[in-house]
mmCIF file of C-alpha atoms and ligand atoms in Angstrom:
data_model
loop_
_atom_site.group_PDB
_atom_site.id
_atom_site.type_symbol
_atom_site.label_atom_id
_atom_site.label_comp_id
_atom_site.label_asym_id
_atom_site.label_seq_id
_atom_site.Cartn_x
_atom_site.Cartn_y
_atom_site.Cartn_z
ATOM 1 C CA MET A 1 35.115 -27.599 -26.645
ATOM 2 C CA LYS A 2 36.692 -24.555 -25.117
ATOM 3 C CA ASN A 3 37.637 -21.839 -27.515
ATOM 4 C CA LEU A 4 36.061 -23.544 -30.503
ATOM 5 C CA ASN A 5 33.062 -21.500 -31.849
ATOM 6 C CA ILE A 6 31.156 -23.239 -34.690
ATOM 7 C CA ILE A 7 28.673 -20.882 -36.119
ATOM 8 C CA HIS A 8 25.508 -22.688 -37.168
ATOM 9 C CA HIS A 9 23.451 -19.825 -38.764
ATOM 10 C CA PRO A 10 21.308 -21.278 -41.528
ATOM 11 C CA ILE A 11 22.197 -18.650 -44.047
ATOM 12 C CA LEU A 12 25.914 -19.389 -43.428
ATOM 13 C CA GLN A 13 25.411 -23.118 -43.620
ATOM 14 C CA ALA A 14 23.567 -22.833 -46.944
ATOM 15 C CA SER A 15 26.522 -20.748 -48.244
ATOM 16 C CA LEU A 16 28.946 -23.219 -47.167
ATOM 17 C CA SER A 17 27.325 -25.982 -48.989
ATOM 18 C CA ARG A 18 27.498 -23.835 -52.244
ATOM 19 C CA LEU A 19 31.098 -23.193 -51.419
ATOM 20 C CA ARG A 20 31.868 -27.012 -51.060
ATOM 21 C CA GLU A 21 30.096 -27.948 -54.318
ATOM 22 C CA ILE A 22 32.473 -29.086 -56.973
ATOM 23 C CA HIS A 23 30.625 -27.198 -59.787
ATOM 24 C CA THR A 24 30.669 -23.887 -57.948
ATOM 25 C CA GLY A 25 32.830 -21.560 -60.242
ATOM 26 C CA PRO A 26 35.203 -18.872 -58.939
ATOM 27 C CA GLU A 27 32.786 -15.959 -59.037
ATOM 28 C CA GLU A 28 30.237 -17.705 -56.737
ATOM 29 C CA PHE A 29 33.087 -19.220 -54.714
ATOM 30 C CA ARG A 30 34.312 -15.674 -53.784
ATOM 31 C CA HIS A 31 30.829 -14.482 -53.119
ATOM 32 C CA GLN A 32 29.923 -17.376 -50.801
ATOM 33 C CA ALA A 33 33.261 -17.035 -48.956
ATOM 34 C CA ARG A 34 32.506 -13.399 -48.299
ATOM 35 C CA ARG A 35 29.033 -14.158 -47.021
ATOM 36 C CA ILE A 36 30.323 -16.784 -44.632
ATOM 37 C CA VAL A 37 33.269 -14.773 -43.296
ATOM 38 C CA SER A 38 30.806 -11.847 -42.518
ATOM 39 C CA PHE A 39 28.871 -14.123 -40.035
ATOM 40 C CA LEU A 40 32.161 -15.442 -38.590
ATOM 41 C CA ALA A 41 33.630 -11.911 -38.089
ATOM 42 C CA ILE A 42 30.516 -10.620 -36.266
ATOM 43 C CA GLU A 43 30.874 -13.458 -33.841
ATOM 44 C CA ALA A 44 34.575 -13.015 -33.570
ATOM 45 C CA LEU A 45 34.250 -9.347 -32.888
ATOM 46 C CA ALA A 46 31.310 -9.661 -30.469
ATOM 47 C CA ASN A 47 33.349 -8.557 -27.354
ATOM 48 C CA LEU A 48 35.102 -5.608 -29.187
ATOM 49 C CA PRO A 49 35.317 -2.762 -26.553
ATOM 50 C CA ILE A 50 33.260 0.214 -27.162
ATOM 51 C CA ARG A 51 33.065 3.686 -25.444
ATOM 52 C CA GLN A 52 30.284 6.104 -25.070
ATOM 53 C CA HIS A 53 30.174 9.366 -26.847
ATOM 54 C CA SER A 54 27.613 12.033 -27.485
ATOM 55 C CA VAL A 55 25.603 12.035 -30.649
ATOM 56 C CA THR A 56 23.592 14.943 -32.100
ATOM 57 C CA THR A 57 20.457 13.685 -33.979
ATOM 58 C CA PRO A 58 18.178 16.058 -35.966
ATOM 59 C CA MET A 59 15.958 15.932 -32.848
ATOM 60 C CA GLY A 60 18.644 16.623 -30.132
ATOM 61 C CA GLN A 61 21.331 14.976 -28.153
ATOM 62 C CA THR A 62 21.787 11.280 -27.120
ATOM 63 C CA MET A 63 24.469 8.994 -26.057
ATOM 64 C CA GLY A 64 25.965 6.515 -28.537
ATOM 65 C CA PHE A 65 28.925 4.152 -28.882
ATOM 66 C CA GLU A 66 32.122 4.017 -30.919
ATOM 67 C CA LEU A 67 34.727 1.247 -31.148
ATOM 68 C CA SER A 68 37.557 1.848 -28.758
ATOM 69 C CA SER A 69 40.130 -0.570 -29.979
ATOM 70 C CA GLN A 70 42.210 -0.940 -32.965
ATOM 71 C CA VAL A 71 41.130 -3.928 -35.137
ATOM 72 C CA ILE A 72 43.997 -5.711 -37.073
ATOM 73 C CA LEU A 73 43.171 -8.083 -39.871
ATOM 74 C CA VAL A 74 45.859 -10.515 -40.855
ATOM 75 C CA PRO A 75 45.064 -12.488 -43.970
ATOM 76 C CA ILE A 76 47.286 -15.412 -44.711
ATOM 77 C CA LEU A 77 48.230 -15.152 -48.488
ATOM 78 C CA ARG A 78 46.964 -16.174 -50.695
ATOM 79 C CA ALA A 79 43.591 -17.451 -49.972
ATOM 80 C CA GLY A 80 43.030 -15.408 -46.825
ATOM 81 C CA LEU A 81 42.956 -12.247 -49.072
ATOM 82 C CA GLY A 82 39.421 -13.216 -50.205
ATOM 83 C CA LEU A 83 38.232 -12.851 -46.503
ATOM 84 C CA VAL A 84 39.272 -9.298 -46.034
ATOM 85 C CA ASP A 85 36.767 -7.014 -47.768
ATOM 86 C CA PRO A 86 33.653 -8.086 -46.009
ATOM 87 C CA ILE A 87 35.167 -7.423 -42.675
ATOM 88 C CA LEU A 88 36.464 -3.948 -43.915
ATOM 89 C CA ASP A 89 32.792 -3.364 -44.818
ATOM 90 C CA LEU A 90 32.020 -3.904 -41.071
ATOM 91 C CA VAL A 91 35.092 -2.242 -39.600
ATOM 92 C CA PRO A 92 36.271 0.401 -42.290
ATOM 93 C CA ASN A 93 39.165 1.647 -40.025
ATOM 94 C CA ALA A 94 40.640 -1.801 -39.504
ATOM 95 C CA THR A 95 44.309 -2.120 -40.231
ATOM 96 C CA VAL A 96 45.420 -4.914 -42.678
ATOM 97 C CA TRP A 97 48.778 -6.666 -42.254
ATOM 98 C CA HIS A 98 49.564 -9.541 -44.572
ATOM 99 C CA VAL A 99 51.488 -12.722 -44.039
ATOM 100 C CA GLY A 100 52.714 -14.916 -46.899
ATOM 101 C CA LEU A 101 52.876 -18.574 -46.371
ATOM 102 C CA TYR A 102 52.522 -21.623 -48.480
ATOM 103 C CA ARG A 103 52.415 -25.242 -47.317
ATOM 104 C CA ASN A 104 55.371 -27.393 -48.532
ATOM 105 C CA GLU A 105 53.332 -30.145 -50.383
ATOM 106 C CA THR A 106 55.543 -32.926 -49.039
ATOM 107 C CA THR A 107 56.194 -32.008 -45.489
ATOM 108 C CA LEU A 108 52.985 -29.863 -45.044
ATOM 109 C CA GLU A 109 55.156 -27.379 -43.109
ATOM 110 C CA PRO A 110 54.353 -23.653 -43.775
ATOM 111 C CA VAL A 111 57.047 -21.727 -45.628
ATOM 112 C CA GLU A 112 57.193 -18.013 -45.029
ATOM 113 C CA TYR A 113 57.608 -15.666 -48.060
ATOM 114 C CA TYR A 114 56.087 -12.289 -46.740
ATOM 115 C CA ASN A 115 55.998 -10.763 -43.394
ATOM 116 C CA LYS A 116 56.211 -7.102 -42.558
ATOM 117 C CA ILE A 117 54.222 -7.142 -39.360
ATOM 118 C CA PRO A 118 55.417 -4.272 -37.116
ATOM 119 C CA LYS A 119 55.109 -4.048 -33.400
ATOM 120 C CA ILE A 120 51.528 -4.490 -32.135
ATOM 121 C CA GLY A 121 49.923 -2.855 -29.136
ATOM 122 C CA GLU A 122 48.566 -5.162 -26.695
ATOM 123 C CA THR A 123 45.099 -3.768 -26.710
ATOM 124 C CA ALA A 124 44.698 -4.403 -30.379
ATOM 125 C CA TYR A 125 42.152 -6.886 -31.574
ATOM 126 C CA CYS A 126 43.845 -9.266 -34.142
ATOM 127 C CA LEU A 127 41.834 -11.452 -36.458
ATOM 128 C CA VAL A 128 43.789 -14.094 -38.354
ATOM 129 C CA LEU A 129 42.056 -14.978 -41.653
ATOM 130 C CA ASP A 130 42.439 -18.199 -43.717
ATOM 131 C CA PRO A 131 39.717 -20.189 -45.271
ATOM 132 C CA MET A 132 41.210 -23.462 -44.307
ATOM 133 C CA MET A 133 42.711 -24.920 -41.053
ATOM 134 C CA ALA A 134 44.030 -28.212 -42.161
ATOM 135 C CA THR A 135 47.126 -29.313 -40.144
ATOM 136 C CA ALA A 136 47.094 -25.677 -38.615
ATOM 137 C CA GLY A 137 50.764 -25.246 -39.486
ATOM 138 C CA SER A 138 49.957 -22.046 -41.260
ATOM 139 C CA ALA A 139 47.635 -20.665 -38.461
ATOM 140 C CA ILE A 140 50.151 -21.588 -35.745
ATOM 141 C CA LYS A 141 53.003 -19.840 -37.564
ATOM 142 C CA THR A 142 51.034 -16.725 -38.043
ATOM 143 C CA CYS A 143 49.764 -16.498 -34.511
ATOM 144 C CA GLN A 144 53.376 -17.042 -33.312
ATOM 145 C CA ILE A 145 54.523 -14.088 -35.525
ATOM 146 C CA LEU A 146 51.758 -11.875 -33.997
ATOM 147 C CA LYS A 147 52.650 -12.834 -30.490
ATOM 148 C CA ASP A 148 56.351 -12.221 -31.099
ATOM 149 C CA ARG A 149 55.166 -8.680 -32.285
ATOM 150 C CA GLY A 150 53.362 -8.104 -29.036
ATOM 151 C CA ALA A 151 49.812 -9.093 -29.758
ATOM 152 C CA SER A 152 47.999 -10.528 -26.881
ATOM 153 C CA ASN A 153 44.373 -10.458 -28.279
ATOM 154 C CA ILE A 154 44.041 -12.867 -31.171
ATOM 155 C CA ARG A 155 41.199 -14.726 -32.775
ATOM 156 C CA MET A 156 41.541 -17.214 -35.574
ATOM 157 C CA VAL A 157 38.741 -17.139 -38.265
ATOM 158 C CA CYS A 158 38.555 -19.999 -40.793
ATOM 159 C CA LEU A 159 35.687 -21.240 -43.086
ATOM 160 C CA LEU A 160 36.501 -24.830 -42.440
ATOM 161 C CA ALA A 161 38.710 -26.753 -39.984
ATOM 162 C CA ALA A 162 39.852 -30.322 -39.477
ATOM 163 C CA PRO A 163 39.880 -31.912 -36.140
ATOM 164 C CA GLU A 164 43.593 -32.586 -36.357
ATOM 165 C CA GLY A 165 44.234 -28.877 -37.009
ATOM 166 C CA ILE A 166 41.966 -27.760 -34.077
ATOM 167 C CA ARG A 167 43.971 -30.183 -31.763
ATOM 168 C CA ASN A 168 47.333 -28.962 -32.964
ATOM 169 C CA PHE A 169 46.331 -25.304 -32.873
ATOM 170 C CA HIS A 170 45.005 -25.577 -29.270
ATOM 171 C CA SER A 171 47.867 -27.526 -28.061
ATOM 172 C CA GLU A 172 50.058 -24.438 -29.065
ATOM 173 C CA PHE A 173 47.609 -21.707 -28.233
ATOM 174 C CA PRO A 174 44.782 -22.902 -25.900
ATOM 175 C CA ASP A 175 43.761 -19.324 -25.234
ATOM 176 C CA ILE A 176 43.180 -18.260 -28.888
ATOM 177 C CA PRO A 177 39.489 -18.788 -29.872
ATOM 178 C CA ILE A 178 38.700 -20.287 -33.280
ATOM 179 C CA PHE A 179 35.735 -19.198 -35.226
ATOM 180 C CA THR A 180 34.609 -21.469 -38.057
ATOM 181 C CA ALA A 181 31.563 -22.671 -40.001
ATOM 182 C CA SER A 182 32.449 -26.331 -39.738
ATOM 183 C CA VAL A 183 34.747 -28.999 -38.308
ATOM 184 C CA ASP A 184 35.005 -31.568 -40.926
ATOM 185 C CA SER A 185 35.690 -35.311 -40.668
ATOM 186 C CA HIS A 186 39.513 -35.686 -41.148
ATOM 187 C CA LEU A 187 42.597 -34.969 -43.245
ATOM 188 C CA ASN A 188 43.444 -37.236 -46.062
ATOM 189 C CA GLU A 189 46.855 -38.740 -46.798
ATOM 190 C CA ILE A 190 47.998 -35.473 -48.540
ATOM 191 C CA GLY A 191 46.774 -33.180 -45.833
ATOM 192 C CA TYR A 192 43.481 -32.080 -47.504
ATOM 193 C CA ILE A 193 40.275 -31.499 -45.451
ATOM 194 C CA VAL A 194 37.629 -34.258 -46.035
ATOM 195 C CA PRO A 195 34.921 -33.574 -47.133
ATOM 196 C CA GLY A 196 36.315 -29.941 -47.311
ATOM 197 C CA LEU A 197 36.078 -27.969 -50.516
ATOM 198 C CA GLY A 198 39.374 -28.850 -52.216
ATOM 199 C CA ASP A 199 42.124 -26.085 -52.706
ATOM 200 C CA ALA A 200 40.628 -22.909 -51.429
ATOM 201 C CA GLY A 201 43.325 -20.629 -53.216
ATOM 202 C CA ASP A 202 42.957 -22.413 -56.597
ATOM 203 C CA ARG A 203 39.034 -22.179 -56.420
ATOM 204 C CA MET A 204 39.069 -18.545 -55.252
ATOM 205 C CA TYR A 205 41.562 -17.363 -57.926
ATOM 206 C CA HIS A 206 40.834 -19.929 -60.618
ATOM 207 C CA THR A 207 44.453 -20.960 -60.860
ATOM 208 C CA ASN A 208 43.815 -24.787 -61.514
ATOM 209 C CA PRO A 209 40.911 -24.696 -63.944
HETATM 210 C C1 PRP B 301 46.285 -23.409 -47.776
HETATM 211 C C2 PRP B 301 45.189 -22.687 -46.991
HETATM 212 C C3 PRP B 301 46.001 -22.533 -45.674
HETATM 213 C C4 PRP B 301 46.811 -23.758 -45.552
HETATM 214 C C5 PRP B 301 46.160 -24.516 -44.656
HETATM 215 O O1 PRP B 301 47.202 -22.464 -48.402
HETATM 216 O O2 PRP B 301 44.815 -21.438 -47.579
HETATM 217 O O3 PRP B 301 46.811 -21.319 -45.659
HETATM 218 O O4 PRP B 301 46.874 -24.250 -46.922
HETATM 219 O O5 PRP B 301 46.907 -25.695 -44.374
HETATM 220 P P1 PRP B 301 47.461 -26.118 -42.994
HETATM 221 O O6 PRP B 301 46.509 -25.780 -42.016
HETATM 222 O O7 PRP B 301 47.974 -27.487 -43.142
HETATM 223 O O8 PRP B 301 48.806 -25.089 -42.843
HETATM 224 P P2 PRP B 301 48.211 -23.019 -49.490
HETATM 225 O O9 PRP B 301 49.560 -23.457 -48.926
HETATM 226 O O10 PRP B 301 47.677 -23.820 -50.417
HETATM 227 O O11 PRP B 301 48.614 -21.493 -50.168
HETATM 228 P P3 PRP B 301 47.646 -20.623 -51.043
HETATM 229 O O12 PRP B 301 46.687 -19.916 -50.035
HETATM 230 O O13 PRP B 301 48.683 -19.735 -51.654
HETATM 231 O O14 PRP B 301 46.970 -21.418 -52.005
HETATM 232 N N1 URA B 302 44.515 -26.118 -48.084
HETATM 233 C C1 URA B 302 43.434 -26.153 -48.824
HETATM 234 O O1 URA B 302 43.199 -25.209 -49.645
HETATM 235 N N2 URA B 302 42.553 -27.207 -48.736
HETATM 236 C C2 URA B 302 42.659 -28.124 -47.843
HETATM 237 O O2 URA B 302 41.853 -28.973 -47.771
HETATM 238 C C3 URA B 302 43.812 -28.070 -47.053
HETATM 239 C C4 URA B 302 44.771 -27.237 -47.155
#
């Protein structure tokens, strides 16, 4: 499917199974989420522009490369926060702007509670981070906010996605690529991904022990 990138690396897939496992506790859950998002981010940033520059080694001069675009990470609070640090390890100068959304449990519509995103230059590379794309309401709302602020280069990074969410997302934003470790079977009657991993925010932050 166009603009859907499912990353099948065996190390990532082994981590994903640990993440799904019901008995995996919060410490390992955060650890595995960080491992998985590193693989996804490397793929999502594979076309990041670079420019040549001169490097002095202990042996002399050579030409090297440096990143030439601003990278902006946009974690969707709360669970998206757990995906930020591994990408900052890869791109230490990335900018992080937060968007706060929660799903209304009855309507499944996203409710916005934090958004201070400023104007964004059109050459910036934006990665939207959220472990779960269920209905995609949260992802769609965040991408719309970014587009309204001027972003033209957006990628959606999620650990897991539902087919319904991918369809909804790409009917709104066919040009925004999705990077994920798995497209699961379906959403259940309360909008959870099956087989999924349960509530990502609760498992990451141990808020429903
Ligand atoms: C979860 C998840 C996504 C959203 C996905 O957040 O982290 O943001 O649901 O669902 P959607 O694709 O149907 O919008 P939740 O609302 O539980 O908030 P939390 O991160 O604060 O736990
Ligand atoms: N949010 C979650 O945390 N998990 C799901 O399966 C769906 C939405």
